């Protein structure tokens, strides 16, 4: 199926892969923000995940172990952030920015000597005859396991937040931490857990870059993906399925503009390369205009410092 | 100050004051040389090569020179601040190593008339600002020849960064020489609007591969496209740095920037007090543009053809932009045998005839 020199099926299959890093980072950050903490350190957690996953995968020869290490490293970064913001009550915005800078520097240090190495490959899962179905086969049944995991995480996050008691408690903490505290919920513990989960997802997203999508290590290779993930959480008005939509729109337009150029379609390059950002802003404007500000759904306690004495 | 220097210093002033001062005056302060990098030395490409040259320069001069480096400096307002910082830190010679530092360099140079500045790939000069650039397009002519011979689908890809003259020269030169050996060749160009973003570079490479490209060139800095080329089993060329880790395939050759001879020369000039503002544009002949080893994946006769072209360029017997050449719209540019002048090339803003697509402006 081709349209204007672009194979639509290949386009969709490649946009899914291109969107996975930001999807993973964004869905993790969504959980953290629903618990009321704004962690601007996504970029830093991603890149530390990217290098840790890469190093472990190269030495062990197992990409699966690499992804585990990346999740652990991302979570460790997030726990550091949780300690600073939840126990020492430091400013969340400043601490998040510091976490990003720290992560970029730490990853550059750890990555010395890993430039140009090739990681063990993460093969696509074989679905046998399913992969041969026209159109649906290449789109749905031709990916690696991490991509399917990312979709499962979106589903799991949605089920957890909207259909489980634990999810309700987490949202309560994010909406009004004083009330949650008065009810006997352990606000700091819940927030630390949410942050650690967010960090683990960001680490996975980073490792997807260094192990699957690029796949190699280069200093600063996330190149702003963490910031896009943060924007997508707002774009999605803190809802899991909209995070999926936002990540795929953003990744899709990015991939599409490159392919339009390869197909030689005469649209000015500047318009094409700003398109992902323009479309993201447009959707945001439309969504917020229609329902009013409250309906955007930001957790009420987002970014506010919690101290039990208040 | 190191503890040892401190002890030596106090000992000198405490005991034999006069001779201590004399020693101070004789052991000249090392010359401080500053460097502004666009990326990080770990990019394996552009910045890596500048940093290699810096280290070679340091090794050459030993204790007479000291360097200060600021990495990851965005092109724009931030650059001006970073360059000022180096000047205030006592650097007497500052190399700013990307096109986008042109105006910031000129602005800072006005405030520090006693500091010498060297701007890479720009065209604005002042009494204390020199420019230096390499004729990368000479290297592109050589790899363009190889690309034209190696492609089976007759589609070669070029991952382009920004529509500045250096990149346009590269695209034109590669196309002209690929076309010369393979009249059916078609060039696909993707502008990624970044020098360094491995994920985007990889996506662009994949888009090319899906569109049937089987020989890939890049103007971007990372080795991401190389990894995609390897997975797809097509050919590619190292850029800025040798990228030899991808030899013998996909990397079949490369264009290497070797800035070391120039850096050593300019630092020597400052030490000798002979530094003058000038604009230099060095090519294969001066050793600044090198062609990386052509691997065995390339047939011997193609290799010989490419090396012969390289030698002719190095000796000055052949210029890559020699007429007859038409502009993209078909209007004449160079008459038969006419060679493009440097001032035209340094502002090159059009494709030559045969390239599809519109050059962004």
mmCIF file with all atom_site columns, C-alpha atoms in Angstrom, chain A residues 5 10-11 14 17-18 108 112 115-118 209 212-223 251 254-255 257-259 261-264 266 268-270 273 277, chain B residues 40-44 71-72 163 188-193 196-200 202-204 206-208 210-211 222-228 230 245-246 357-358 360-361:
data_model
loop_
_atom_site.group_PDB
_atom_site.id
_atom_site.type_symbol
_atom_site.label_atom_id
_atom_site.label_alt_id
_atom_site.label_comp_id
_atom_site.label_asym_id
_atom_site.label_entity_id
_atom_site.label_seq_id
_atom_site.pdbx_PDB_ins_code
_atom_site.Cartn_x
_atom_site.Cartn_y
_atom_site.Cartn_z
_atom_site.occupancy
_atom_site.B_iso_or_equiv
_atom_site.pdbx_formal_charge
_atom_site.auth_seq_id
_atom_site.auth_comp_id
_atom_site.auth_asym_id
_atom_site.auth_atom_id
_atom_site.pdbx_PDB_model_num
ATOM 1  C CA . UNK A 1 5   ? 5.767  7.155  -2.829 1.00 0.00 ? 5   UNK A CA 1
ATOM 2  C CA . UNK A 1 10  ? 6.232  0.349  6.628  1.00 0.00 ? 10  UNK A CA 1
ATOM 3  C CA . UNK A 1 11  ? 5.574  3.878  7.865  1.00 0.00 ? 11  UNK A CA 1
ATOM 4  C CA . UNK A 1 14  ? 8.509  2.235  11.857 1.00 0.00 ? 14  UNK A CA 1
ATOM 5  C CA . UNK A 1 17  ? 9.401  1.661  16.915 1.00 0.00 ? 17  UNK A CA 1
ATOM 6  C CA . UNK A 1 18  ? 10.454 5.311  16.726 1.00 0.00 ? 18  UNK A CA 1
ATOM 7  C CA . UNK A 1 108 ? 29.231 10.483 29.573 1.00 0.00 ? 108 UNK A CA 1
ATOM 8  C CA . UNK A 1 112 ? 34.023 6.217  28.066 1.00 0.00 ? 112 UNK A CA 1
ATOM 9  C CA . UNK A 1 115 ? 31.739 4.359  21.568 1.00 0.00 ? 115 UNK A CA 1
ATOM 10 C CA . UNK A 1 116 ? 31.305 2.373  18.396 1.00 0.00 ? 116 UNK A CA 1
ATOM 11 C CA . UNK A 1 117 ? 30.648 -0.966 20.079 1.00 0.00 ? 117 UNK A CA 1
ATOM 12 C CA . UNK A 1 118 ? 27.802 -3.022 18.749 1.00 0.00 ? 118 UNK A CA 1
ATOM 13 C CA . UNK A 1 209 ? 17.409 3.911  22.101 1.00 0.00 ? 209 UNK A CA 1
ATOM 14 C CA . UNK A 1 212 ? 17.260 -1.282 19.585 1.00 0.00 ? 212 UNK A CA 1
ATOM 15 C CA . UNK A 1 213 ? 16.571 1.926  17.767 1.00 0.00 ? 213 UNK A CA 1
ATOM 16 C CA . UNK A 1 214 ? 20.038 3.323  17.048 1.00 0.00 ? 214 UNK A CA 1
ATOM 17 C CA . UNK A 1 215 ? 21.615 0.753  18.244 1.00 0.00 ? 215 UNK A CA 1
ATOM 18 C CA . UNK A 1 216 ? 24.893 1.943  19.746 1.00 0.00 ? 216 UNK A CA 1
ATOM 19 C CA . UNK A 1 217 ? 26.099 4.277  22.441 1.00 0.00 ? 217 UNK A CA 1
ATOM 20 C CA . UNK A 1 218 ? 26.825 7.955  21.791 1.00 0.00 ? 218 UNK A CA 1
ATOM 21 C CA . UNK A 1 219 ? 27.191 10.646 24.410 1.00 0.00 ? 219 UNK A CA 1
ATOM 22 C CA . UNK A 1 220 ? 24.047 12.750 24.772 1.00 0.00 ? 220 UNK A CA 1
ATOM 23 C CA . UNK A 1 221 ? 22.161 10.374 22.492 1.00 0.00 ? 221 UNK A CA 1
ATOM 24 C CA . UNK A 1 222 ? 18.727 11.052 24.002 1.00 0.00 ? 222 UNK A CA 1
ATOM 25 C CA . UNK A 1 223 ? 18.994 14.550 22.471 1.00 0.00 ? 223 UNK A CA 1
ATOM 26 C CA . UNK A 1 251 ? 6.898  9.836  16.560 1.00 0.00 ? 251 UNK A CA 1
ATOM 27 C CA . UNK A 1 254 ? 8.856  12.782 12.858 1.00 0.00 ? 254 UNK A CA 1
ATOM 28 C CA . UNK A 1 255 ? 9.206  9.604  10.822 1.00 0.00 ? 255 UNK A CA 1
ATOM 29 C CA . UNK A 1 257 ? 8.668  14.010 7.487  1.00 0.00 ? 257 UNK A CA 1
ATOM 30 C CA . UNK A 1 258 ? 11.911 12.080 6.888  1.00 0.00 ? 258 UNK A CA 1
ATOM 31 C CA . UNK A 1 259 ? 10.101 9.708  4.538  1.00 0.00 ? 259 UNK A CA 1
ATOM 32 C CA . UNK A 1 261 ? 11.871 13.901 1.965  1.00 0.00 ? 261 UNK A CA 1
ATOM 33 C CA . UNK A 1 262 ? 13.156 10.508 0.826  1.00 0.00 ? 262 UNK A CA 1
ATOM 34 C CA . UNK A 1 263 ? 10.158 10.261 -1.499 1.00 0.00 ? 263 UNK A CA 1
ATOM 35 C CA . UNK A 1 264 ? 11.067 13.664 -2.919 1.00 0.00 ? 264 UNK A CA 1
ATOM 36 C CA . UNK A 1 266 ? 8.108  19.093 -2.523 1.00 0.00 ? 266 UNK A CA 1
ATOM 37 C CA . UNK A 1 268 ? 9.550  22.940 2.442  1.00 0.00 ? 268 UNK A CA 1
ATOM 38 C CA . UNK A 1 269 ? 11.850 21.137 4.874  1.00 0.00 ? 269 UNK A CA 1
ATOM 39 C CA . UNK A 1 270 ? 11.368 23.745 7.579  1.00 0.00 ? 270 UNK A CA 1
ATOM 40 C CA . UNK A 1 273 ? 10.724 19.504 10.671 1.00 0.00 ? 273 UNK A CA 1
ATOM 41 C CA . UNK A 1 277 ? 5.902  20.289 17.477 1.00 0.00 ? 277 UNK A CA 1
ATOM 42 C CA . UNK B 2 40  ? 31.232 16.164 22.985 1.00 0.00 ? 40  UNK B CA 1
ATOM 43 C CA . UNK B 2 41  ? 34.540 14.451 22.146 1.00 0.00 ? 41  UNK B CA 1
ATOM 44 C CA . UNK B 2 42  ? 32.681 11.149 22.489 1.00 0.00 ? 42  UNK B CA 1
ATOM 45 C CA . UNK B 2 43  ? 30.545 11.789 19.391 1.00 0.00 ? 43  UNK B CA 1
ATOM 46 C CA . UNK B 2 44  ? 32.993 9.798  17.285 1.00 0.00 ? 44  UNK B CA 1
ATOM 47 C CA . UNK B 2 71  ? 31.820 21.238 25.352 1.00 0.00 ? 71  UNK B CA 1
ATOM 48 C CA . UNK B 2 72  ? 28.236 21.078 24.215 1.00 0.00 ? 72  UNK B CA 1
ATOM 49 C CA . UNK B 2 163 ? 21.564 24.304 4.025  1.00 0.00 ? 163 UNK B CA 1
ATOM 50 C CA . UNK B 2 188 ? 18.003 11.153 -2.304 1.00 0.00 ? 188 UNK B CA 1
ATOM 51 C CA . UNK B 2 189 ? 18.583 13.916 0.200  1.00 0.00 ? 189 UNK B CA 1
ATOM 52 C CA . UNK B 2 190 ? 17.086 14.115 3.686  1.00 0.00 ? 190 UNK B CA 1
ATOM 53 C CA . UNK B 2 191 ? 17.574 17.254 5.756  1.00 0.00 ? 191 UNK B CA 1
ATOM 54 C CA . UNK B 2 192 ? 17.512 16.356 9.441  1.00 0.00 ? 192 UNK B CA 1
ATOM 55 C CA . UNK B 2 193 ? 18.140 19.905 10.762 1.00 0.00 ? 193 UNK B CA 1
ATOM 56 C CA . UNK B 2 196 ? 23.924 15.383 16.239 1.00 0.00 ? 196 UNK B CA 1
ATOM 57 C CA . UNK B 2 197 ? 20.831 13.364 17.148 1.00 0.00 ? 197 UNK B CA 1
ATOM 58 C CA . UNK B 2 198 ? 21.577 9.633  16.826 1.00 0.00 ? 198 UNK B CA 1
ATOM 59 C CA . UNK B 2 199 ? 17.919 8.589  16.935 1.00 0.00 ? 199 UNK B CA 1
ATOM 60 C CA . UNK B 2 200 ? 16.919 10.983 14.155 1.00 0.00 ? 200 UNK B CA 1
ATOM 61 C CA . UNK B 2 202 ? 19.047 6.414  12.430 1.00 0.00 ? 202 UNK B CA 1
ATOM 62 C CA . UNK B 2 203 ? 15.444 7.146  11.392 1.00 0.00 ? 203 UNK B CA 1
ATOM 63 C CA . UNK B 2 204 ? 16.647 9.087  8.362  1.00 0.00 ? 204 UNK B CA 1
ATOM 64 C CA . UNK B 2 206 ? 16.098 3.765  7.724  1.00 0.00 ? 206 UNK B CA 1
ATOM 65 C CA . UNK B 2 207 ? 13.811 5.969  5.607  1.00 0.00 ? 207 UNK B CA 1
ATOM 66 C CA . UNK B 2 208 ? 16.498 6.009  2.880  1.00 0.00 ? 208 UNK B CA 1
ATOM 67 C CA . UNK B 2 210 ? 13.211 1.667  2.798  1.00 0.00 ? 210 UNK B CA 1
ATOM 68 C CA . UNK B 2 211 ? 13.201 3.948  -0.252 1.00 0.00 ? 211 UNK B CA 1
ATOM 69 C CA . UNK B 2 222 ? 27.305 10.322 14.879 1.00 0.00 ? 222 UNK B CA 1
ATOM 70 C CA . UNK B 2 223 ? 27.729 6.745  13.699 1.00 0.00 ? 223 UNK B CA 1
ATOM 71 C CA . UNK B 2 224 ? 24.006 5.960  14.032 1.00 0.00 ? 224 UNK B CA 1
ATOM 72 C CA . UNK B 2 225 ? 23.404 5.772  10.279 1.00 0.00 ? 225 UNK B CA 1
ATOM 73 C CA . UNK B 2 226 ? 26.343 3.370  10.041 1.00 0.00 ? 226 UNK B CA 1
ATOM 74 C CA . UNK B 2 227 ? 24.614 0.939  12.408 1.00 0.00 ? 227 UNK B CA 1
ATOM 75 C CA . UNK B 2 228 ? 21.453 0.999  10.264 1.00 0.00 ? 228 UNK B CA 1
ATOM 76 C CA . UNK B 2 230 ? 25.151 -2.486 8.659  1.00 0.00 ? 230 UNK B CA 1
ATOM 77 C CA . UNK B 2 245 ? 35.004 0.094  13.610 1.00 0.00 ? 245 UNK B CA 1
ATOM 78 C CA . UNK B 2 246 ? 32.407 -0.390 10.847 1.00 0.00 ? 246 UNK B CA 1
ATOM 79 C CA . UNK B 2 357 ? 14.119 18.325 -4.788 1.00 0.00 ? 357 UNK B CA 1
ATOM 80 C CA . UNK B 2 358 ? 14.297 21.894 -3.635 1.00 0.00 ? 358 UNK B CA 1
ATOM 81 C CA . UNK B 2 360 ? 15.803 24.683 1.636  1.00 0.00 ? 360 UNK B CA 1
ATOM 82 C CA . UNK B 2 361 ? 16.651 28.337 2.020  1.00 0.00 ? 361 UNK B CA 1
#
